[in-house]
Each structure stands twice: as C-alpha cells, then as structure tokens.
mmCIF file of C-alpha atoms and ligand atoms in Angstrom:
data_model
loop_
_atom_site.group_PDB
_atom_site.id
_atom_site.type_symbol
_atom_site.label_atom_id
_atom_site.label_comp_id
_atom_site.label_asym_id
_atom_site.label_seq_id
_atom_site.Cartn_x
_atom_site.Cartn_y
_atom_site.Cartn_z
ATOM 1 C CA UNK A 65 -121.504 -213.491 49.642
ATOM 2 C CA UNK A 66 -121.350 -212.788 53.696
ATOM 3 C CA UNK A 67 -124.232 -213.342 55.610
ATOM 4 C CA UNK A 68 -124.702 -210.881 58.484
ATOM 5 C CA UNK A 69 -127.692 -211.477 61.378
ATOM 6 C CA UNK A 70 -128.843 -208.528 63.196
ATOM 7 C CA UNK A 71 -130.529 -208.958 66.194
ATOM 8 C CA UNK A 72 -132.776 -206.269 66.016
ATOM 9 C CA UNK A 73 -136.061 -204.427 67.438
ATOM 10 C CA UNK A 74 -134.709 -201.178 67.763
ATOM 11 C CA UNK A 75 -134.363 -197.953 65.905
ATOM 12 C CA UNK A 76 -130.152 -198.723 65.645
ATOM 13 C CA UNK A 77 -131.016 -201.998 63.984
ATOM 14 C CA UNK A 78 -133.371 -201.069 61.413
ATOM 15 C CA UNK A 79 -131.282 -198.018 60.533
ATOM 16 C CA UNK A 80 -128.333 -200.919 60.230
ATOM 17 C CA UNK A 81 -130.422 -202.830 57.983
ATOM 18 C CA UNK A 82 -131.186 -199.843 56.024
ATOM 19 C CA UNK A 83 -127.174 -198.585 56.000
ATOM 20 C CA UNK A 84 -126.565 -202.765 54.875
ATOM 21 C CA UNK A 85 -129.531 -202.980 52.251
ATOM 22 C CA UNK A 86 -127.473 -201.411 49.032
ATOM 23 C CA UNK A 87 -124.260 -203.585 49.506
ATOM 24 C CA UNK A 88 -124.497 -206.413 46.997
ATOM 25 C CA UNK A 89 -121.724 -208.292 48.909
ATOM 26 C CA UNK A 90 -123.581 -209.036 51.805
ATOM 27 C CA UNK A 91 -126.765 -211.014 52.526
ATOM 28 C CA UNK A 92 -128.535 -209.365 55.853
ATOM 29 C CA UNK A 93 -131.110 -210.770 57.976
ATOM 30 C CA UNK A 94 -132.779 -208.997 60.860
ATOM 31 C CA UNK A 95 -134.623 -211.114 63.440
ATOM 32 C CA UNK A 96 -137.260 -209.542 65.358
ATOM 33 C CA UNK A 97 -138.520 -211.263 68.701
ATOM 34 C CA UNK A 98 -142.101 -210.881 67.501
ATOM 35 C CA UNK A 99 -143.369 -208.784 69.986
ATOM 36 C CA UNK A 100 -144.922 -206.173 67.795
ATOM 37 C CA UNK A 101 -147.833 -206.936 65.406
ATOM 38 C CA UNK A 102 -147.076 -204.705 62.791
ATOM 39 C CA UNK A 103 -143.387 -203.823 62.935
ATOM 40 C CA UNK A 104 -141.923 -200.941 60.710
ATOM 41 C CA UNK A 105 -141.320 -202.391 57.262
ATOM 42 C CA UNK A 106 -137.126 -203.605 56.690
ATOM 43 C CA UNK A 107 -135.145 -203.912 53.891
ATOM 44 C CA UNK A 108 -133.394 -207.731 53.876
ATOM 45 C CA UNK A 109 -134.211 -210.478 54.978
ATOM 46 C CA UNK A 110 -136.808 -211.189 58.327
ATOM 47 C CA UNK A 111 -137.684 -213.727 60.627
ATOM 48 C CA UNK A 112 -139.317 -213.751 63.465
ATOM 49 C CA UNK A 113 -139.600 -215.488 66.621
ATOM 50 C CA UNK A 114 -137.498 -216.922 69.774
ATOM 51 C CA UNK A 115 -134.944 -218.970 68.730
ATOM 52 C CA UNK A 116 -135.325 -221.511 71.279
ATOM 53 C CA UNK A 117 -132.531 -220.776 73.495
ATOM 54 C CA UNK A 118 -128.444 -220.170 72.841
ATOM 55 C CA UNK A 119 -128.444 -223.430 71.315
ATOM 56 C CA UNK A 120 -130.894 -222.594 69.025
ATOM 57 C CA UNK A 121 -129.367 -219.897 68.168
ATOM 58 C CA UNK A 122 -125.936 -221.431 67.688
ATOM 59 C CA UNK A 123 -128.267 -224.105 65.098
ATOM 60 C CA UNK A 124 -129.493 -221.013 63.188
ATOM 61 C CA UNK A 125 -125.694 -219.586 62.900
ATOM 62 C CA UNK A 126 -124.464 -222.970 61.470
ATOM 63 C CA UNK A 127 -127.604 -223.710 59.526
ATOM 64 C CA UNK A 128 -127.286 -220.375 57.505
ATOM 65 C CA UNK A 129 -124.031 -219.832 57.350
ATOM 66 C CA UNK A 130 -123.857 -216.758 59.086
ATOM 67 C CA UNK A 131 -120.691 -215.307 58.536
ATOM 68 C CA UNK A 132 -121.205 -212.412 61.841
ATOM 69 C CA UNK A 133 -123.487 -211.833 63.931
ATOM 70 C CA UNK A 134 -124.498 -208.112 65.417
ATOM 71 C CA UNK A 135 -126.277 -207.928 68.794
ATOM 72 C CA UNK A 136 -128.158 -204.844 68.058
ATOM 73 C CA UNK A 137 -131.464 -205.297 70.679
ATOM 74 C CA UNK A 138 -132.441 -203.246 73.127
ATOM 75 C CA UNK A 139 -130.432 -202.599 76.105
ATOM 76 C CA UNK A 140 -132.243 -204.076 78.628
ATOM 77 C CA UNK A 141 -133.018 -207.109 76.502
ATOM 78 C CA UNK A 142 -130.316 -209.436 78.389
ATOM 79 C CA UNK A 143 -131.562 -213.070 78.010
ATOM 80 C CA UNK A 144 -131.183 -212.738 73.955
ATOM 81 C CA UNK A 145 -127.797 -211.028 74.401
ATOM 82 C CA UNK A 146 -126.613 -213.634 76.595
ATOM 83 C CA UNK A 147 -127.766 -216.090 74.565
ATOM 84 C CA UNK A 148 -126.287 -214.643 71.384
ATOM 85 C CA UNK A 149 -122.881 -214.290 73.424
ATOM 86 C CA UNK A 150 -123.285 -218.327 74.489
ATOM 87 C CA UNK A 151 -124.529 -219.319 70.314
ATOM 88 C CA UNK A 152 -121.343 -217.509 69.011
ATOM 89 C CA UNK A 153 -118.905 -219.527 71.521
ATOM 90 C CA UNK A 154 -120.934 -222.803 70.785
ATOM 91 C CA UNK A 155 -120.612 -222.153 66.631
ATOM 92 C CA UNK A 156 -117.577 -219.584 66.492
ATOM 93 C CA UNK A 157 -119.072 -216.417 65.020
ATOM 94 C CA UNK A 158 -117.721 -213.121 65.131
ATOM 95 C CA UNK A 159 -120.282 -210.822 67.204
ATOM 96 C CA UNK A 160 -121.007 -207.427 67.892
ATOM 97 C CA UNK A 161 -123.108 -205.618 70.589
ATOM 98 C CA UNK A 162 -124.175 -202.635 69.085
ATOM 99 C CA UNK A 163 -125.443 -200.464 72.214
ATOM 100 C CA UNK A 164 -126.718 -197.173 71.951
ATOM 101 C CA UNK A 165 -124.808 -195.056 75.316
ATOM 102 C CA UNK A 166 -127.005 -194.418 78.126
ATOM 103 C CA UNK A 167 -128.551 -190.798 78.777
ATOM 104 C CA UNK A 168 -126.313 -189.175 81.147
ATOM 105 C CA UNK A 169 -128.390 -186.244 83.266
ATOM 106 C CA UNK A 170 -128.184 -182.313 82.548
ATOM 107 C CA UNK A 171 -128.388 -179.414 84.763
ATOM 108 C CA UNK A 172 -132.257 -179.179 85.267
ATOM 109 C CA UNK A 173 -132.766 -183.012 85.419
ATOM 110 C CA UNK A 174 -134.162 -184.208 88.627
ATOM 111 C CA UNK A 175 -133.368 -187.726 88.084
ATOM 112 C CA UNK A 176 -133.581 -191.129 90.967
ATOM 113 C CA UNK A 177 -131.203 -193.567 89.945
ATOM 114 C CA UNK A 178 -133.161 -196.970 90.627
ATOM 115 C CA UNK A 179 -131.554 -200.251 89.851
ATOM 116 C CA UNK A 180 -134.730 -202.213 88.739
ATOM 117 C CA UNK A 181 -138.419 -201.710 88.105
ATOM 118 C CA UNK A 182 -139.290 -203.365 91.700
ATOM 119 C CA UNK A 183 -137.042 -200.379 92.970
ATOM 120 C CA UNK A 184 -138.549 -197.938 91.192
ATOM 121 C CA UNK A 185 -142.049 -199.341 92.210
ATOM 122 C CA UNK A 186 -140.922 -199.209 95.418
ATOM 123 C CA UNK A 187 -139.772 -195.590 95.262
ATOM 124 C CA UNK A 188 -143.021 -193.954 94.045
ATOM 125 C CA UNK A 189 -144.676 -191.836 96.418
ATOM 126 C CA UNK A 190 -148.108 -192.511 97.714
ATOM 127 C CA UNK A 191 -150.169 -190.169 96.076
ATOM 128 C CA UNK A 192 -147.959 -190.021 92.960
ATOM 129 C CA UNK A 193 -149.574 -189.379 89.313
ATOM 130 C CA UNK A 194 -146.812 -191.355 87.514
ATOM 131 C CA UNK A 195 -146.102 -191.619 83.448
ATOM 132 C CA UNK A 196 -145.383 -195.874 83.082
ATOM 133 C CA UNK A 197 -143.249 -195.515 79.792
ATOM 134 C CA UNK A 198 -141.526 -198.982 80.364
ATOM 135 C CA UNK A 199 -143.049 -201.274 77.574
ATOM 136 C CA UNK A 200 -145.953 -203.563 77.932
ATOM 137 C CA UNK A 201 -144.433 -206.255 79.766
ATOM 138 C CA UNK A 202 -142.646 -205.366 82.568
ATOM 139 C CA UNK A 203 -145.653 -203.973 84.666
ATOM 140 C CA UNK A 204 -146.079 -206.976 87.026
ATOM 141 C CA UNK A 205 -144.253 -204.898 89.980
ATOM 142 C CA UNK A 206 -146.215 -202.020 89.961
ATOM 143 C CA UNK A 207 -149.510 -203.553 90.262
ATOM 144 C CA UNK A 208 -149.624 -203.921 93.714
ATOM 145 C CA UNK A 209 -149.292 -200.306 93.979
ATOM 146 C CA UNK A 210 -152.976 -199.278 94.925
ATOM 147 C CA UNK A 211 -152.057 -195.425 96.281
ATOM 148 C CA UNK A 212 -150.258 -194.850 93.019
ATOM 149 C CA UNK A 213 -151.968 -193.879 89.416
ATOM 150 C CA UNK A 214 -150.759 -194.730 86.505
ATOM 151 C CA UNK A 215 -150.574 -193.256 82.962
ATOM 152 C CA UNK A 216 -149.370 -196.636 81.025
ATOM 153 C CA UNK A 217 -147.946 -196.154 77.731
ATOM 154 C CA UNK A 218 -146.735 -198.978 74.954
ATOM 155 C CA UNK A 219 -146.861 -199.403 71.840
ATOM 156 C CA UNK A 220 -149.364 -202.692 72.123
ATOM 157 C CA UNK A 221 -151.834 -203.111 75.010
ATOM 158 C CA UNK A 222 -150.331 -204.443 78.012
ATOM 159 C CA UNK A 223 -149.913 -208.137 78.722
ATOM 160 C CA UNK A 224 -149.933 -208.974 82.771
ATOM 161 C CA UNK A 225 -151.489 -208.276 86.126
ATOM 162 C CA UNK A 226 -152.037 -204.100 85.969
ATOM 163 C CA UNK A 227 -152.374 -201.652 89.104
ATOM 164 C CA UNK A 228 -156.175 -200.989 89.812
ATOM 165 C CA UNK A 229 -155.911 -197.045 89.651
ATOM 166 C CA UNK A 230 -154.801 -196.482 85.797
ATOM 167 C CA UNK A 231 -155.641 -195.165 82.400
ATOM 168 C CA UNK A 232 -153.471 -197.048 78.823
ATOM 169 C CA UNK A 233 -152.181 -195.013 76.230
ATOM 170 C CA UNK A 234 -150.858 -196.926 72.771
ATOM 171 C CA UNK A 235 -148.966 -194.754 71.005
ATOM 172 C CA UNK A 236 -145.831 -195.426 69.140
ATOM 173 C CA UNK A 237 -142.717 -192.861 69.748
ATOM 174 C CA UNK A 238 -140.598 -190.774 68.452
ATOM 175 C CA UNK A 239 -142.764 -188.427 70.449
ATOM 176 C CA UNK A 240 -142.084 -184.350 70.312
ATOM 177 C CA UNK A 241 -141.074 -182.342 73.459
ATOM 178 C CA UNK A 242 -144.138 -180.049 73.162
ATOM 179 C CA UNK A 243 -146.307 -182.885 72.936
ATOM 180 C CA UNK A 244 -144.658 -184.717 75.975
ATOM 181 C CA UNK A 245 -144.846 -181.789 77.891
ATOM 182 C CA UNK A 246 -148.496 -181.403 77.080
ATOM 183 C CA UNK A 247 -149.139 -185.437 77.784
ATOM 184 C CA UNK A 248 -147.330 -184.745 81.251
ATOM 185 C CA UNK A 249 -149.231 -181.579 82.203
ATOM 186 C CA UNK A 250 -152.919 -182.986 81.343
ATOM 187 C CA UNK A 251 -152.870 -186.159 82.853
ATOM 188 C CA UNK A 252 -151.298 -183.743 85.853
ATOM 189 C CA UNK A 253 -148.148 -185.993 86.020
ATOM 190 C CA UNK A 254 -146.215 -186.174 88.937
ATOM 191 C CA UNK A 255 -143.410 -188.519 88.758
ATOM 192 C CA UNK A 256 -142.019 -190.717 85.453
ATOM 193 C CA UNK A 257 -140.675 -194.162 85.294
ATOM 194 C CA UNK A 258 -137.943 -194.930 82.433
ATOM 195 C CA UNK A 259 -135.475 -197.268 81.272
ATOM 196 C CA UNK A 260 -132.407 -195.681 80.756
ATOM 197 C CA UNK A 261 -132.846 -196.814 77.049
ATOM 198 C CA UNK A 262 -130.433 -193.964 75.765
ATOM 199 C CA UNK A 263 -131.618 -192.702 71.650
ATOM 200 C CA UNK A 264 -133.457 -189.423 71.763
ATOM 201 C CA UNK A 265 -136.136 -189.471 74.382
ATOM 202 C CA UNK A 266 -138.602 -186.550 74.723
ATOM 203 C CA UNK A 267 -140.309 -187.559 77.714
ATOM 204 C CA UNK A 268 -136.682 -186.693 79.386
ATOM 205 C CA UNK A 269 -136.700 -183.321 78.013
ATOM 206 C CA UNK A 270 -140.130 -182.669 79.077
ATOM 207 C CA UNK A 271 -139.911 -183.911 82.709
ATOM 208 C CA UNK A 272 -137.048 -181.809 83.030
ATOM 209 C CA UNK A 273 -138.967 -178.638 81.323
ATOM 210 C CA UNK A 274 -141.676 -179.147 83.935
ATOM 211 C CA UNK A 275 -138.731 -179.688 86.746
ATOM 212 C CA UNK A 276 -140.895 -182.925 87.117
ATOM 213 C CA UNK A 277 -138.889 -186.131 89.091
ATOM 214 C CA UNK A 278 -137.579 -189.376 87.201
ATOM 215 C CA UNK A 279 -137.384 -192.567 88.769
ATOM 216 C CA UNK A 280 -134.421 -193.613 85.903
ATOM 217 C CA UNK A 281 -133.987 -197.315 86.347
ATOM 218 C CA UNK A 282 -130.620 -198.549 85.372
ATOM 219 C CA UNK A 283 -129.222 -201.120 82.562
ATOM 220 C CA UNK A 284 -128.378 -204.406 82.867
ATOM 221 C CA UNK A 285 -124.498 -205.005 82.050
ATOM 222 C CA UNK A 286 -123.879 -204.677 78.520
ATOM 223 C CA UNK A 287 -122.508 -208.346 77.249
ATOM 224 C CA UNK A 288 -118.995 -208.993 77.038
ATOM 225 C CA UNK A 289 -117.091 -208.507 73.712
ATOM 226 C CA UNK A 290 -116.755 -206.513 70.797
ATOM 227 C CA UNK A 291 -118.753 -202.959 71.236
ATOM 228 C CA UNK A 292 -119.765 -200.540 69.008
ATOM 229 C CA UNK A 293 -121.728 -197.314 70.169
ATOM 230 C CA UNK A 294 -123.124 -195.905 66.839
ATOM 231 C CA UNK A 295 -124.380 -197.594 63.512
ATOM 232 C CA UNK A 296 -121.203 -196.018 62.201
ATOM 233 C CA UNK A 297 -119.364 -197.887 64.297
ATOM 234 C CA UNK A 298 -120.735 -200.794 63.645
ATOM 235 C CA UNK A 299 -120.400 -200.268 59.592
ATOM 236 C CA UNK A 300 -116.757 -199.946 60.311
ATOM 237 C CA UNK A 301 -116.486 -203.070 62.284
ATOM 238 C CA UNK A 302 -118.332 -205.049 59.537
ATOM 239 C CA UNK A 303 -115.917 -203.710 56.831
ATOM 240 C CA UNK A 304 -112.724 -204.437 58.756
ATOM 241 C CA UNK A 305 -114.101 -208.293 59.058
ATOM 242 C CA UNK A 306 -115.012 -208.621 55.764
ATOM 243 C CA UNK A 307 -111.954 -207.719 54.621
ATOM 244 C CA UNK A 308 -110.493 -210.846 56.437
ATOM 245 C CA UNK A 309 -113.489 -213.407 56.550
ATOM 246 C CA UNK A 310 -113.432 -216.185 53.448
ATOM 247 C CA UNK A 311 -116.075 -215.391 50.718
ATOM 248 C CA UNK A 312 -118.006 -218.817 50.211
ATOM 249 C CA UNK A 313 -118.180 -217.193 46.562
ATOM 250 C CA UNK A 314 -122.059 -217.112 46.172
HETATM 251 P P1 LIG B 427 -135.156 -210.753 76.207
HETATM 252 O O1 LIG B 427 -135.843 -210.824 77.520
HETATM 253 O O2 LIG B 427 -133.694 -210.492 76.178
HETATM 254 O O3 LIG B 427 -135.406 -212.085 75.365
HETATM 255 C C1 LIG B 427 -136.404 -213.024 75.681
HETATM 256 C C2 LIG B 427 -136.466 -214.023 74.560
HETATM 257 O O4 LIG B 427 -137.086 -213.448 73.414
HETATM 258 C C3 LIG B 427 -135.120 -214.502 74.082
HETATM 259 O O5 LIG B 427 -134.606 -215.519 74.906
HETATM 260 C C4 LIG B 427 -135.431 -214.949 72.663
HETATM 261 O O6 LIG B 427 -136.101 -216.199 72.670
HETATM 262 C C5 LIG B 427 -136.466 -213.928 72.227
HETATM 263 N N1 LIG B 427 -135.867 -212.785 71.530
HETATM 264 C C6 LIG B 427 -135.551 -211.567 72.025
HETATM 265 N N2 LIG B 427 -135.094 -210.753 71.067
HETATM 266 C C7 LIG B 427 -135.104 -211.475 69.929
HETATM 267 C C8 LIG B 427 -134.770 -211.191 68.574
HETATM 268 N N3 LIG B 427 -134.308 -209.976 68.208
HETATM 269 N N4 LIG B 427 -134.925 -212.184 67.649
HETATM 270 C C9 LIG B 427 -135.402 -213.404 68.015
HETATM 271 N N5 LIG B 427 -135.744 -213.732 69.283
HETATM 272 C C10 LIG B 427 -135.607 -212.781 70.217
HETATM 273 O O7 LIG B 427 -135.868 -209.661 75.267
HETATM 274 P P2 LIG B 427 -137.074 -208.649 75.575
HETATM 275 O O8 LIG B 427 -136.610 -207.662 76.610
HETATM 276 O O9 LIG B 427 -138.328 -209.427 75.771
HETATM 277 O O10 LIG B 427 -137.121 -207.868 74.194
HETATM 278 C C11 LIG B 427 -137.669 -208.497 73.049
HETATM 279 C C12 LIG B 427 -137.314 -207.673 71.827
HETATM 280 O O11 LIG B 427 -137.845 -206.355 71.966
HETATM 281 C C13 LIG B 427 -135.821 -207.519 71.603
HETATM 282 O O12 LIG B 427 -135.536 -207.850 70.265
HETATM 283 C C14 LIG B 427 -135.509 -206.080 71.917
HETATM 284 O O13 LIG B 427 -134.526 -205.531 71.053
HETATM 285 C C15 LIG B 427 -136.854 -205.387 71.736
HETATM 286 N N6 LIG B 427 -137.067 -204.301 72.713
HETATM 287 C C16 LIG B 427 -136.959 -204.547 74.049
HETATM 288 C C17 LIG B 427 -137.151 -203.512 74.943
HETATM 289 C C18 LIG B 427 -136.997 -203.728 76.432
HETATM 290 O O14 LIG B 427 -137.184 -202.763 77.188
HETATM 291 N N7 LIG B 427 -136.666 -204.919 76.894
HETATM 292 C C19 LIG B 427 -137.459 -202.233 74.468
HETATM 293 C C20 LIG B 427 -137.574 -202.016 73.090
HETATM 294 C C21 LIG B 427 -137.375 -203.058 72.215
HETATM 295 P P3 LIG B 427 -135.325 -217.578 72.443
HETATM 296 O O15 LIG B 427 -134.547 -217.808 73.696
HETATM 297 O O16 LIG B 427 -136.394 -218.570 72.170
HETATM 298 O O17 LIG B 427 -134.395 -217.379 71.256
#
C-alpha cells in the first residue's frame, strides 16, 4: 500500500481524489486548510487544519508514512507550498505541484496586469463600481478605498476590516456566463478585480462580453520542482513513481 497526501482546496484536487479513489493500491488523503465550513464531500481520507508550519508538515510525512506528496492548492496559496517544498527536503518525499496554467487574455479582453491586490487597490478609479471576486480574506487593502464601491463576493462572509461603500454576495462558483453577465450589468459594474486563478472562470468571459476592464492581479511564483499542469498529468507522474517506490506490503 502507497500513501499519497494531496494538498488540496481546489477543484484539481478533489477531481484527483476522485481519479485516486478506485485504485486499491493506494491509500489517499486530502488535507483541506479548513477554511470552508461545509466543503464538497471527498472520497479518501480527510483532515483538516494547519499543520503547524514545514516542520509540521515534515512530522505528518514521517508519522504516516507518506510515500508522495502532491501540492495541489491554489495558486496563490504560497506559504503552504513553501512549506510543503521545505517538509519534503526535511523528510525526503517525492512532491508534486500540481498547478492549473494561468488564463492568458483573448482578443476582446481588456485586461490590467497588477502584481498584487495593494496594486490593484491602488489602480481602481475613483468612482469605480468594482466586482471584489478575490476570496474572503484578502480584502484588508481595499478598505481604505472610500470613493470606490464594492460588490464583494466569497463563498463565506468576509473576515477583516471592509471598505465603507459595499454590498456581500456568498455564492459558491462554477458560475454561468449569462448569469455573470447579468450579476455585472445589475449591480452596474464598472471594473473587476481577479486572481489570475486559471480553471474556467465566467466572470472573465463576461467582463469581456460587456468590454468591461480587469484589474488581473498576477501569481506568486509557482514552487520549485516537479510540475504537472493537468490531473492527467499528475496521474501519470504518480504511476511512473509507483512503479519504482518500495511497497511496505500493507
Ligand atoms: P496559505 O496562505 O498558503 O497557507 C496559510 C496556512 O494555512 C499554511 O501555512 C497552513 O498552515 C494552512 N494551509 C493552507 N492550505 C492547507 C491545506 N491544504 N492543508 C492544511 N493546511 C493548509 O493558504 P491560503 O491562501 O490561506 O489558502 C488556504 C487554502 O484555501 C488552500 O488549501 C488553498 O488551496 C485554498 N484556496 C486558496 C485560494 C487563494 O486565493 N489563496 C483560493 C481558493 C482556494 P500551517 O502552516 O499551520 O500548516
């Protein structure tokens, strides 16, 4: 038996776990950050919660005999990737990032590369009617922005200090291009702020339907290492190292 972590908490992890749950040879656990009350049910093995650091981390790896770990969290999630690149050099694990590619723009797309959410809070224009589609806890830099409103949308209520001119929207994606464009044309939307999270994204279809601009904030460097773009990818890198990793013959 091989155990396998995934680092998970997005859509590429759980349809990992999903790809993983019918192979009899392997023992997968996903770990989940706990940031989401009631995430989307997973086949395997869960836990949840911070590991306490790289170290931590590194414990967990020896403690349950993980046989490989894959890094498959959310691109701009770059403390637990570091830290899973520092656990796997303190207990030797093989690792994989698994990182969906970024969106790239198309003819139509009116998109402001920024390289942080202060930069992008600093590029709105006074005045602006902007779609917040950033996650709940990365809002701190806009709040100061009193000329600006705000159309906040998460999955869970925000956490932090908010701007004063706003209205929050929970609503868990995948979200159609109709309705996006709908969402974007009622609230009278003027600019959007995004991740450059990469998966399908309708909000990007519908700002560029509505020739509406995107303040696009850029990724954090990918972690060093193994890479593998697709679940596919991934499958094929976990087959090629279990074909050369000792079974511990549970
Ligand atoms: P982060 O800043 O890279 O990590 C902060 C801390 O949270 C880590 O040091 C670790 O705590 C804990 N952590 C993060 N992911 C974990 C996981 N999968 N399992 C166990 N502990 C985890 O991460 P974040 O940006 O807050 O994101 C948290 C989670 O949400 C990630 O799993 C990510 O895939 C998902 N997510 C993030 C975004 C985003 O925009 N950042 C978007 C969608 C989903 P310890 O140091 O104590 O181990």
């Amino acid at each position: 038996m091989r155990r396998v972590l995934i680092l998970g908490g997005t859509t590429e992890a759980a349809a990992l776990a999903r790809a993983l749950a019918a192979r009899p040879d392997l023992e997968v656990t996903t770990s989940l950050a706990g940031r989401t009350r009631s995430p989307a049910a997973l086949p395997g093995r869960l836990r949840t919660g911070g590991f306490g650091g790289a170290a931590g981390l590194a414990d967990f790896l020896a403690s349950r005999g993980i046989d490989a770990l894959i890094d498959a969290t959310h691109p701009f999630a770059a403390r637990i990737s570091a830290n899973a690149v520092e656990a796997c050099r303190l207990h030797p694990t093989p690792r994989l990032a698994l990182v969906r590619p970024p969106w790239e723009p198309q003819p139509g797309d009116r998109w402001t590369p920024v390289p942080d959410l202060p930069a992008a809070a600093a590029a709105l224009p006074s005045g602006a009617r902007t779609l917040l589609a950033i996650g709940r806890q990365d809002l701190d830099p806009f709040s100061a922005r009193t000329d600006v409103w705000f159309l906040i949308r998460s999955v869970e209520p925000p956490d932090g200090p908010l701007p004063p001119n706003h209205a929050v929207l929970t609503a868990r994606g995948p979200f159609r291009v109709d309705d996006e464009v709908a969402l974007l044309t009622t609230h009278r939307i003027t600019t959007v702020v995004a991740k450059n999270s990469g998966g399908n994204d309708a909000k990007l279809d519908a700002a560029r339907r509505l020739g509406l601009p995107v303040l696009l904030v850029s990724r954090p460097p990918p972690p060093p290492g193994a890479r593998a773009a697709t679940v596919a990818e991934a499958l094929a890198w976990l087959d090629a190292l279990v074909d050369i990793i000792p079974n511990d013959g549970a």
